[in-house]
């Protein structure tokens, strides 16, 4: 990878990578740090990483950094706490995007990142498995669990509105 | 191909929502839903659970670009702090050995000392060393203000050197040789910053050239280093209280520079201490 190709990666991928990091950890400064760390790592290994693999390489680094961040925080959300505080909806009905973001924030850190990789980045189960170090079966199970939690949350909110 | 039935229809719908079904599997699923329309609502619910595209802009791309071939990048903040701490320890130990000959005498002075460079200055800046101790030894009756100030100067210099070795809660930073980076978020641990003399003219030169200059005049105090600490705080935008604190620190330190000139002091603000040498 040349410097020019690297810079093109910055242009093409930095926004998505930042969105992934920010949506994962909900902290602007940490998310920026994650992006910077990912691109620094890419640049340090630019001789080993092809342009084609750059995006998945960056997301792999970012995923690991986010997981490290969560391990440090110890703020994993328990799945059994996913449906909560639904009894007092706002007077104006929330839109789907707002409700989904709230539901997303209630997933475990890992499940949230898997959903982000799937929905925002469009990676397949196999690709997510490669990227995260999980196997495809695990990715499928975790994603289905997360998807069901998101769906249940949406249904619960809809019934309350 | 999996035969669709009541037990696996939800899984197939989730796979459909995740865009993981082949064309043939999608045809089978749609045929099943036509046959059992009660599951169409479930399909809608899962489709709604898919996040919609959302644009976010990373505004610091310029910092990531590489303009001149391979070069070192600015390290992430946490890494920088770690490196700075390591360098600080090395400098502290070096400083200790350089001053080892004076330590016995000066350590005695350090133990029970409250220093006031001048009354007005102390009122404004709370120039304090070991605030919990009395100052009987340091301030014998009949000592003139000028003489006391001189003694204070010498003692504080020594205190800053020798105490670093003894105090595990103090980081010694000598910012002339590198950008001072201290983990000031690690409250309540105090941070001691040893400031080398640099004056406004040199600060201006630094602003224009981007190069941190060496001190030129022994009495030409600080400010560039305080500025550097302040700039460093900009990188910690998420820590609002810290930025506020450093803002106050900068203001006080620059104010101090106007007043103290050749006096060596420890500037204590909150739980933090800055040694102005």
GROMACS .gro file of C-alpha atoms in nm, chain A residues 23 94-104 120 154, chain B residues 48 50-56:
model
   22
   23UNK     CA    1  -2.198   0.386   1.815
   94UNK     CA    2  -4.041   0.847   1.935
   95UNK     CA    3  -3.945   0.773   1.578
   96UNK     CA    4  -3.812   0.438   1.473
   97UNK     CA    5  -3.455   0.557   1.457
   98UNK     CA    6  -3.463   0.689   1.813
   99UNK     CA    7  -3.619   0.374   1.947
  100UNK     CA    8  -3.372   0.159   1.760
  101UNK     CA    9  -3.076   0.355   1.894
  102UNK     CA   10  -3.207   0.312   2.245
  103UNK     CA   11  -3.260  -0.057   2.187
  104UNK     CA   12  -2.909  -0.080   2.044
  120UNK     CA   13  -2.403  -0.037   0.879
  154UNK     CA   14  -3.955  -0.233   1.916
  209UNK     CA   15  -3.777  -0.283   1.125
  211UNK     CA   16  -3.238  -0.346   1.093
  212UNK     CA   17  -3.049  -0.021   1.149
  213UNK     CA   18  -3.093   0.235   0.876
  214UNK     CA   19  -2.787   0.406   0.725
  215UNK     CA   20  -2.671   0.707   0.923
  216UNK     CA   21  -2.404   0.948   0.813
  217UNK     CA   22  -2.132   1.047   1.059
   0.00000   0.00000   0.00000
